């Protein structure tokens, strides 16, 4: 059974509007500790000598306790809480809709303010619970400037980059909704891993090219992995890129998370067609950047994503070429069954073909490479959304959901 909470109904809408209005105050989410202290001083509500201490205090409430209202920060005086509330916000974004699939997969539709883009923007975040872990698939941009021919996001115009706050908001709100902060109860009906953190892994595999929004993504991931805050291990954070070669080394050096590459083809002619950024940064450069990825080892492998497109890239010859291309790189291979979308010319490879391809890859030493699609029933239910809440065209949403759910990582 699929559960769907339409937050556009009843009084929820007004409450959300009030909250959205509150978010017009600058948010303290997404600032570094130093920026946080400086913001408090600049607002004239904290003296310089207290800035560091207050920043630390707020940091703890925001990222360890997951508080989204200054009123709940009990060790801060009432007067200061009132001042904080006058100048800033730590509120969550507007959740337009939350859906829960029978397999426990959850999907949220968030609405963020325009920030110069002309109209509010909507993005989706997907949570995939499995035995022993729960993965959150996060978006980095609204739309994408790249035009991978099998990806529907690629046919949408980029509306804008998400801010650090908006990237983190996806994680914070998911943890709220799953009861994944200390002292919070897990809501009824939430399917989560039996033990440990409910969101144990993040994958930057939602909408957008994270390396085209490098600074915001970097800041968000450094906050997400901060040991005194959200505390996600960098080994449990995977950033997926279509191959923005000049930023790959920086990803390892400055962010230090696991890397996934949307490879999809093993020769330049085909990759130029499927992933056109290949014309700018061809395979030779991409593979060289992978070999040189900082921190790469057998314990920290690069994940290569490979979408299975019927009669395009799915022959045994392709499998052989793939193994040859990756030789010597500590790698995992993820075969993603293609998720068709209205208007696409591609088809998903037959299951037999995928299995044959996978067998070859397996025999070459790569374990369980086929990624099982999750949350299919939420995709089906997507068409049942109320049209007033559906700013994104239905086809766009279906394709995005398919991509996010297929694209969840193995980290
Ligand atoms: N822009 C980044 C992050 C997106 S990750 C990137 O391209 O790496 C999402 C993954 O799903 C990528 O590997 C992407 O190539 C893949 N994908 C896109 N459209 C798909 C589709 N229709 N079916 C299956 N996988 C798809
Ligand atoms: Fe953008 Fe990634 Fe889709 Fe390519 S696959 S269009 S890079 S979101």
Short mmCIF file of C-alpha atoms and ligand atoms in Angstrom, two decimals:
data_model
loop_
_atom_site.label_atom_id
_atom_site.label_comp_id
_atom_site.label_asym_id
_atom_site.label_seq_id
_atom_site.Cartn_x
_atom_site.Cartn_y
_atom_site.Cartn_z
CA UNK A 1 0.00 0.00 0.00
CA UNK A 2 1.21 3.46 -0.79
CA UNK A 3 0.64 6.22 1.70
CA UNK A 4 0.53 9.76 0.52
CA UNK A 5 0.20 12.83 2.69
CA UNK A 6 -1.03 15.75 0.72
CA UNK A 7 0.21 18.70 2.68
CA UNK A 8 -1.58 21.04 0.34
CA UNK A 9 -4.84 20.14 2.11
CA UNK A 10 -6.68 21.67 5.04
CA UNK A 11 -4.97 23.96 7.50
CA UNK A 12 -1.59 22.44 6.74
CA UNK A 13 -1.26 24.78 3.82
CA UNK A 14 -1.67 27.91 5.93
CA UNK A 15 0.75 26.67 8.53
CA UNK A 16 3.26 25.97 5.80
CA UNK A 17 2.73 29.40 4.27
CA UNK A 18 3.40 31.00 7.63
CA UNK A 19 6.56 28.96 7.90
CA UNK A 20 7.61 29.79 4.37
CA UNK A 21 7.16 33.49 5.17
CA UNK A 22 9.39 33.00 8.18
CA UNK A 23 12.10 31.59 5.97
CA UNK A 24 12.47 34.96 4.29
CA UNK A 25 14.66 35.86 7.25
CA UNK A 26 18.22 34.68 6.59
CA UNK A 27 18.74 31.09 7.70
CA UNK A 28 21.55 30.06 10.00
CA UNK A 29 21.56 26.61 8.41
CA UNK A 30 24.47 26.11 6.03
CA UNK A 31 26.90 28.63 7.53
CA UNK A 32 30.33 27.56 8.76
CA UNK A 33 30.94 28.05 12.50
CA UNK A 34 32.95 31.20 11.75
CA UNK A 35 30.21 32.60 9.49
CA UNK A 36 27.64 31.77 12.11
CA UNK A 37 29.52 33.69 14.79
CA UNK A 38 30.06 36.62 12.42
CA UNK A 39 26.36 36.73 11.52
CA UNK A 40 25.38 36.96 15.20
CA UNK A 41 27.87 39.74 15.79
CA UNK A 42 26.85 41.64 12.63
CA UNK A 43 23.20 41.51 13.75
CA UNK A 44 24.30 43.17 16.99
CA UNK A 45 22.81 40.48 19.20
CA UNK A 46 25.97 38.78 20.42
CA UNK A 47 29.19 40.51 21.54
CA UNK A 48 32.35 39.59 19.68
CA UNK A 49 33.86 37.76 22.68
CA UNK A 50 30.86 35.41 22.85
CA UNK A 51 30.64 34.71 19.13
CA UNK A 52 32.53 31.42 19.16
CA UNK A 53 30.67 30.03 22.15
CA UNK A 54 27.26 31.03 20.79
CA UNK A 55 28.07 29.60 17.37
CA UNK A 56 28.98 26.30 19.00
CA UNK A 57 25.79 26.33 21.05
CA UNK A 58 23.62 26.96 17.98
CA UNK A 59 25.54 24.39 15.97
CA UNK A 60 24.72 21.74 18.56
CA UNK A 61 21.01 22.58 18.58
CA UNK A 62 20.77 22.73 14.79
CA UNK A 63 22.83 19.70 13.84
CA UNK A 64 22.98 17.35 16.85
CA UNK A 65 19.50 17.91 18.26
CA UNK A 66 17.83 18.86 14.96
CA UNK A 67 15.92 21.77 16.47
CA UNK A 68 14.07 23.90 13.92
CA UNK A 69 12.80 26.61 16.26
CA UNK A 70 14.87 28.92 18.47
CA UNK A 71 12.22 28.53 21.20
CA UNK A 72 13.43 24.99 21.83
CA UNK A 73 17.04 25.97 22.48
CA UNK A 74 16.68 25.70 26.23
CA UNK A 75 20.16 26.66 27.36
CA UNK A 76 19.94 30.02 25.57
CA UNK A 77 18.27 32.87 27.46
CA UNK A 78 14.73 33.80 26.49
CA UNK A 79 15.82 37.30 25.47
CA UNK A 80 18.52 36.05 23.15
CA UNK A 81 16.16 33.46 21.67
CA UNK A 82 13.72 36.27 20.90
CA UNK A 83 16.49 38.32 19.28
CA UNK A 84 17.62 35.35 17.23
CA UNK A 85 14.08 34.80 16.06
CA UNK A 86 13.74 38.45 15.08
CA UNK A 87 16.77 38.32 12.77
CA UNK A 88 17.18 34.74 11.64
CA UNK A 89 15.47 31.43 11.03
CA UNK A 90 16.37 27.75 11.45
CA UNK A 91 13.01 26.60 10.06
CA UNK A 92 12.56 23.72 7.63
CA UNK A 93 11.43 24.27 4.06
CA UNK A 94 7.90 23.79 2.86
CA UNK A 95 7.05 20.10 2.30
CA UNK A 96 4.49 19.99 -0.46
CA UNK A 97 4.07 16.25 -0.32
CA UNK A 98 5.38 13.12 1.34
CA UNK A 99 4.83 9.66 -0.10
CA UNK A 100 5.63 6.28 1.39
CA UNK A 101 5.97 3.19 -0.77
CA UNK A 102 5.11 -0.33 0.34
CA UNK A 103 8.81 -1.17 0.32
CA UNK A 104 9.48 1.68 2.75
CA UNK A 105 10.91 4.08 0.15
CA UNK A 106 9.85 7.66 0.93
CA UNK A 107 9.76 10.66 -1.28
CA UNK A 108 9.37 14.29 -0.38
CA UNK A 109 8.50 17.15 -2.66
CA UNK A 110 10.06 20.32 -1.26
CA UNK A 111 9.33 23.87 -2.32
CA UNK A 112 12.01 26.49 -1.94
CA UNK A 113 11.76 30.28 -2.45
CA UNK A 114 12.67 31.70 -5.89
CA UNK A 115 15.95 33.35 -4.78
CA UNK A 116 16.04 35.33 -7.98
CA UNK A 117 14.72 32.55 -10.21
CA UNK A 118 11.35 34.26 -10.62
CA UNK A 119 9.12 31.63 -9.03
CA UNK A 120 9.40 29.08 -6.24
CA UNK A 121 11.19 25.91 -7.21
CA UNK A 122 10.37 22.32 -6.36
CA UNK A 123 12.73 19.42 -5.93
CA UNK A 124 12.44 15.88 -4.68
CA UNK A 125 14.40 13.88 -2.16
CA UNK A 126 14.14 10.11 -1.84
CA UNK A 127 14.82 7.87 1.17
CA UNK A 128 15.60 4.21 0.59
CA UNK A 129 15.68 1.97 3.69
CA UNK A 130 17.47 -1.35 3.46
CA UNK A 131 18.74 -3.99 5.86
CA UNK A 132 21.30 -2.23 8.01
CA UNK A 133 21.25 1.15 6.27
CA UNK A 134 19.08 3.97 5.03
CA UNK A 135 20.14 6.03 2.04
CA UNK A 136 19.00 9.55 1.27
CA UNK A 137 19.23 10.66 -2.36
CA UNK A 138 19.77 14.42 -2.44
CA UNK A 139 19.46 16.97 -5.26
CA UNK A 140 22.07 19.66 -5.93
CA UNK A 141 20.36 21.77 -8.61
CA UNK A 142 16.88 22.42 -9.91
CA UNK A 143 17.13 20.90 -13.39
CA UNK A 144 20.50 20.41 -15.06
CA UNK A 145 22.47 22.30 -17.69
CA UNK A 146 23.85 19.07 -19.10
CA UNK A 147 21.91 17.12 -21.67
CA UNK A 148 22.53 13.41 -21.24
CA UNK A 149 20.31 11.91 -23.92
CA UNK A 150 18.77 9.16 -21.73
CA UNK A 151 18.04 11.47 -18.78
CA UNK A 152 14.88 13.45 -18.59
CA UNK A 153 16.32 16.04 -16.23
CA UNK A 154 18.65 16.89 -19.09
CA UNK A 155 15.71 18.13 -21.15
CA UNK A 156 14.68 20.61 -18.47
CA UNK A 157 16.21 24.03 -18.29
CA UNK A 158 18.29 24.73 -15.23
CA UNK A 159 16.25 26.89 -12.96
CA UNK A 160 18.99 27.46 -10.45
CA UNK A 161 21.64 25.99 -8.15
CA UNK A 162 20.43 24.95 -4.72
CA UNK A 163 22.00 26.83 -1.81
CA UNK A 164 23.98 25.10 0.94
CA UNK A 165 20.98 25.59 3.20
CA UNK A 166 18.65 23.93 0.70
CA UNK A 167 20.96 20.96 0.22
CA UNK A 168 21.20 20.47 4.00
CA UNK A 169 17.48 21.09 4.45
CA UNK A 170 16.81 17.89 2.50
CA UNK A 171 18.82 15.90 5.06
CA UNK A 172 17.50 17.72 8.12
CA UNK A 173 13.87 17.43 7.08
CA UNK A 174 14.23 13.77 6.15
CA UNK A 175 15.71 13.10 9.59
CA UNK A 176 12.84 15.04 11.21
CA UNK A 177 10.26 13.03 9.33
CA UNK A 178 11.95 9.74 10.19
CA UNK A 179 12.45 10.58 13.86
CA UNK A 180 16.20 10.36 13.28
CA UNK A 181 17.31 12.96 15.83
CA UNK A 182 17.99 12.03 19.48
CA UNK A 183 14.93 12.20 21.72
CA UNK A 184 12.54 12.02 18.81
CA UNK A 185 10.13 9.14 18.25
CA UNK A 186 10.05 7.37 14.92
CA UNK A 187 6.66 8.15 13.36
CA UNK A 188 4.18 5.31 12.96
CA UNK A 189 4.58 3.41 9.73
CA UNK A 190 8.13 4.58 9.03
CA UNK A 191 10.10 1.66 7.67
CA UNK A 192 13.69 2.10 8.71
CA UNK A 193 16.76 -0.06 9.27
CA UNK A 194 16.49 -2.23 12.39
CA UNK A 195 19.35 -0.52 14.15
CA UNK A 196 21.61 2.49 13.89
CA UNK A 197 20.87 5.80 12.21
CA UNK A 198 17.85 5.94 9.95
CA UNK A 199 19.72 8.07 7.45
CA UNK A 200 23.09 6.33 7.49
CA UNK A 201 24.17 7.17 3.93
CA UNK A 202 23.76 10.05 1.52
CA UNK A 203 24.11 10.00 -2.23
CA UNK A 204 24.32 13.20 -4.29
CA UNK A 205 22.39 11.46 -7.05
CA UNK A 206 19.26 13.51 -7.31
CA UNK A 207 18.60 16.26 -9.75
CA UNK A 208 21.51 18.27 -11.11
CA UNK A 209 25.26 18.02 -11.57
CA UNK A 210 26.81 18.47 -8.10
CA UNK A 211 30.20 19.50 -9.48
CA UNK A 212 28.56 22.44 -11.29
CA UNK A 213 27.47 23.67 -7.87
CA UNK A 214 30.77 22.84 -6.21
CA UNK A 215 30.99 25.44 -3.43
CA UNK A 216 27.47 24.93 -2.09
CA UNK A 217 27.75 21.14 -2.30
CA UNK A 218 31.15 21.19 -0.61
CA UNK A 219 29.92 23.34 2.27
CA UNK A 220 26.82 21.20 2.73
CA UNK A 221 28.77 17.93 2.74
CA UNK A 222 31.38 19.29 5.14
CA UNK A 223 28.59 20.25 7.54
CA UNK A 224 26.86 16.88 7.04
CA UNK A 225 30.10 15.07 7.92
CA UNK A 226 31.14 17.35 10.80
CA UNK A 227 31.91 15.09 13.75
CA UNK A 228 30.32 17.49 16.28
CA UNK A 229 27.16 17.82 14.27
CA UNK A 230 25.33 15.64 11.77
CA UNK A 231 28.32 13.31 11.91
CA UNK A 232 27.82 11.26 8.77
CA UNK A 233 30.96 9.35 7.87
CA UNK A 234 32.51 10.58 4.61
CA UNK A 235 32.69 6.95 3.56
CA UNK A 236 28.92 6.91 3.65
CA UNK A 237 28.55 9.94 1.42
CA UNK A 238 28.77 9.42 -2.34
CA UNK A 239 28.89 12.20 -4.90
CA UNK A 240 27.91 11.25 -8.44
CA UNK A 241 29.20 13.22 -11.40
CA UNK A 242 28.71 12.94 -15.13
CA UNK A 243 32.43 13.67 -15.45
CA UNK A 244 33.34 17.28 -14.63
CA UNK A 245 37.02 16.37 -14.75
CA UNK A 246 38.55 19.63 -13.44
CA UNK A 247 36.59 19.32 -10.17
CA UNK A 248 37.26 15.62 -9.51
CA UNK A 249 40.58 16.01 -7.69
CA UNK A 250 39.12 18.86 -5.61
CA UNK A 251 36.21 16.62 -4.65
CA UNK A 252 38.66 14.19 -3.09
CA UNK A 253 40.96 16.81 -1.59
CA UNK A 254 38.47 19.36 -0.32
CA UNK A 255 35.39 17.25 0.42
CA UNK A 256 36.86 13.75 0.82
CA UNK A 257 33.71 11.82 0.02
CA UNK A 258 33.24 8.70 -2.09
CA UNK A 259 33.02 9.24 -5.83
CA UNK A 260 30.61 7.80 -8.38
CA UNK A 261 31.00 8.35 -12.11
CA UNK A 262 28.11 8.19 -14.56
CA UNK A 263 30.10 6.30 -17.16
CA UNK A 264 27.47 4.62 -19.35
CA UNK A 265 29.80 4.04 -22.33
CA UNK A 266 33.30 2.75 -22.90
CA UNK A 267 34.25 4.65 -26.05
CA UNK A 268 34.18 8.36 -26.86
CA UNK A 269 31.89 8.09 -29.89
CA UNK A 270 29.08 6.57 -27.86
CA UNK A 271 29.76 8.55 -24.69
CA UNK A 272 29.65 11.80 -26.72
CA UNK A 273 26.07 10.87 -27.59
CA UNK A 274 24.94 9.64 -24.20
CA UNK A 275 26.81 11.99 -21.87
CA UNK A 276 27.71 15.03 -24.00
CA UNK A 277 30.03 16.54 -21.39
CA UNK A 278 32.34 13.81 -22.74
CA UNK A 279 33.07 16.07 -25.73
CA UNK A 280 34.65 18.51 -23.31
CA UNK A 281 36.28 15.94 -21.03
CA UNK A 282 36.82 12.72 -22.97
CA UNK A 283 37.20 9.27 -21.46
CA UNK A 284 40.98 9.36 -21.37
CA UNK A 285 40.94 12.44 -19.13
CA UNK A 286 38.07 11.11 -17.04
CA UNK A 287 39.74 7.78 -16.38
CA UNK A 288 43.05 9.50 -15.59
CA UNK A 289 41.26 11.71 -13.04
CA UNK A 290 39.69 8.59 -11.51
CA UNK A 291 43.03 6.81 -11.23
CA UNK A 292 44.40 9.87 -9.45
CA UNK A 293 41.40 10.31 -7.13
CA UNK A 294 42.75 11.26 -3.68
CA UNK A 295 42.30 8.50 -1.10
CA UNK A 296 41.46 5.82 -3.65
CA UNK A 297 42.12 2.28 -2.35
CA UNK A 298 40.49 -1.14 -2.31
CA UNK A 299 38.57 -0.03 0.76
CA UNK A 300 37.55 3.24 -0.92
CA UNK A 301 36.54 2.36 -4.44
CA UNK A 302 35.00 4.50 -7.13
CA UNK A 303 31.51 3.45 -8.21
CA UNK A 304 30.97 3.41 -11.97
CA UNK A 305 27.33 3.74 -12.96
CA UNK A 306 26.28 2.14 -16.20
CA UNK A 307 22.73 2.51 -17.48
CA UNK A 308 21.54 -0.52 -19.47
CA UNK A 309 20.22 0.70 -22.83
CA UNK A 310 18.86 -1.90 -25.22
CA UNK A 311 21.09 -2.42 -28.29
CA UNK A 312 23.09 0.68 -27.42
CA UNK A 313 25.64 -0.24 -24.77
CA UNK A 314 24.57 -3.67 -23.53
CA UNK A 315 26.47 -6.24 -25.63
CA UNK A 316 29.02 -8.68 -24.26
CA UNK A 317 31.63 -6.69 -26.21
CA UNK A 318 30.63 -3.64 -24.18
CA UNK A 319 31.00 -5.62 -20.94
CA UNK A 320 34.48 -6.68 -22.02
CA UNK A 321 35.41 -3.12 -22.93
CA UNK A 322 34.12 -1.93 -19.56
CA UNK A 323 36.27 -4.36 -17.61
CA UNK A 324 39.26 -3.45 -19.75
CA UNK A 325 38.71 0.29 -19.32
CA UNK A 326 38.53 0.05 -15.53
CA UNK A 327 41.47 -2.32 -15.17
CA UNK A 328 43.64 -1.33 -12.24
CA UNK A 329 41.16 1.15 -10.73
CA UNK A 330 39.67 0.08 -7.37
CA UNK A 331 36.10 0.10 -8.63
CA UNK A 332 32.52 -1.01 -8.07
CA UNK A 333 30.20 -1.27 -11.04
CA UNK A 334 26.53 -0.45 -10.78
CA UNK A 335 24.35 -1.55 -13.65
CA UNK A 336 21.20 0.58 -13.67
CA UNK A 337 18.20 -0.74 -15.61
CA UNK A 338 17.11 2.19 -17.79
CA UNK A 339 13.94 3.89 -16.55
CA UNK A 340 11.99 4.97 -19.60
CA UNK A 341 10.20 8.31 -19.73
CA UNK A 342 7.60 9.64 -22.17
CA UNK A 343 9.22 10.74 -25.40
CA UNK A 344 12.50 8.87 -24.99
CA UNK A 345 13.89 6.81 -27.85
CA UNK A 346 15.74 4.45 -25.56
CA UNK A 347 14.54 1.18 -24.11
CA UNK A 348 15.75 -0.79 -21.14
CA UNK A 349 17.84 -3.85 -22.02
CA UNK A 350 16.12 -7.23 -21.68
CA UNK A 351 16.58 -8.85 -18.32
CA UNK A 352 18.51 -11.75 -19.88
CA UNK A 353 20.91 -9.33 -21.51
CA UNK A 354 21.42 -7.50 -18.24
CA UNK A 355 22.11 -10.79 -16.48
CA UNK A 356 24.61 -11.88 -19.10
CA UNK A 357 26.35 -8.53 -18.88
CA UNK A 358 26.33 -8.78 -15.07
CA UNK A 359 27.70 -12.34 -15.15
CA UNK A 360 30.65 -11.20 -17.20
CA UNK A 361 31.30 -8.33 -14.79
CA UNK A 362 30.90 -10.70 -11.84
CA UNK A 363 33.37 -13.18 -13.25
CA UNK A 364 35.80 -10.32 -13.69
CA UNK A 365 35.64 -9.82 -9.91
CA UNK A 366 32.95 -7.17 -9.35
CA UNK A 367 30.24 -8.21 -6.85
CA UNK A 368 26.43 -7.97 -7.33
CA UNK A 369 26.38 -5.17 -9.83
CA UNK A 370 22.66 -4.84 -10.72
CA UNK A 371 20.81 -2.13 -8.89
CA UNK A 372 17.26 -3.12 -7.97
CA UNK A 373 14.73 -0.42 -8.66
CA UNK A 374 12.91 0.68 -5.51
CA UNK A 375 9.70 2.48 -4.74
CA UNK A 376 8.05 1.59 -8.02
CA UNK A 377 4.62 1.96 -6.47
CA UNK A 378 5.30 5.58 -5.58
CA UNK A 379 6.14 6.20 -9.20
CA UNK A 380 2.78 4.73 -10.10
CA UNK A 381 1.09 6.83 -7.49
CA UNK A 382 2.75 9.94 -8.77
CA UNK A 383 0.00 10.51 -11.32
CA UNK A 384 -2.46 10.69 -8.45
CA UNK A 385 -0.98 13.88 -7.09
CA UNK A 386 -3.26 16.85 -6.85
CA UNK A 387 -2.67 19.02 -9.83
CA UNK A 388 -2.47 22.28 -7.89
CA UNK A 389 0.61 21.02 -6.10
CA UNK A 390 2.16 19.87 -9.31
CA UNK A 391 4.23 22.72 -10.64
CA UNK A 392 6.60 20.38 -12.36
CA UNK A 393 5.00 18.68 -15.31
CA UNK A 394 4.02 15.11 -14.58
CA UNK A 395 6.45 13.68 -17.12
CA UNK A 396 9.30 15.63 -15.60
CA UNK A 397 8.45 14.38 -12.17
CA UNK A 398 8.14 10.75 -13.26
CA UNK A 399 11.49 10.85 -14.96
CA UNK A 400 13.15 12.54 -12.03
CA UNK A 401 11.73 10.05 -9.57
CA UNK A 402 12.75 7.14 -11.75
CA UNK A 403 16.25 8.50 -11.97
CA UNK A 404 16.60 9.18 -8.28
CA UNK A 405 15.30 5.82 -7.23
CA UNK A 406 17.37 3.96 -9.80
CA UNK A 407 20.35 6.11 -9.01
CA UNK A 408 20.65 5.38 -5.31
CA UNK A 409 24.18 4.39 -4.44
CA UNK A 410 25.89 1.40 -3.04
CA UNK A 411 28.09 3.24 -0.61
N1 LIG B 1 24.13 14.55 -12.53
C1 LIG B 1 24.82 13.58 -11.77
C2 LIG B 1 23.99 13.07 -10.62
C3 LIG B 1 22.74 12.32 -11.03
S1 LIG B 1 22.91 10.70 -10.44
C4 LIG B 1 25.25 12.45 -12.65
O1 LIG B 1 24.82 12.40 -13.81
O2 LIG B 1 26.05 11.65 -12.21
C5 LIG B 1 21.66 9.82 -11.19
C6 LIG B 1 22.15 8.61 -11.96
O3 LIG B 1 21.02 8.09 -12.70
C7 LIG B 1 23.20 8.98 -12.99
O4 LIG B 1 24.14 7.94 -13.11
C8 LIG B 1 22.38 9.11 -14.24
O5 LIG B 1 23.19 8.96 -15.38
C9 LIG B 1 21.37 8.01 -14.07
N2 LIG B 1 20.16 8.19 -14.90
C10 LIG B 1 19.67 9.33 -15.45
N3 LIG B 1 18.53 9.08 -16.14
C11 LIG B 1 18.30 7.76 -16.00
C12 LIG B 1 17.26 6.90 -16.47
N4 LIG B 1 16.25 7.37 -17.21
N5 LIG B 1 17.33 5.60 -16.14
C13 LIG B 1 18.33 5.13 -15.34
N6 LIG B 1 19.32 5.89 -14.87
C14 LIG B 1 19.31 7.19 -15.21
FE1 LIG B 2 22.36 16.12 -15.62
FE2 LIG B 2 23.15 13.81 -14.47
FE3 LIG B 2 20.89 13.91 -15.95
FE4 LIG B 2 23.26 14.09 -17.14
S1 LIG B 2 22.46 12.31 -16.00
S2 LIG B 2 21.47 15.40 -17.56
S3 LIG B 2 24.43 15.25 -15.64
S4 LIG B 2 21.27 14.97 -14.02
#
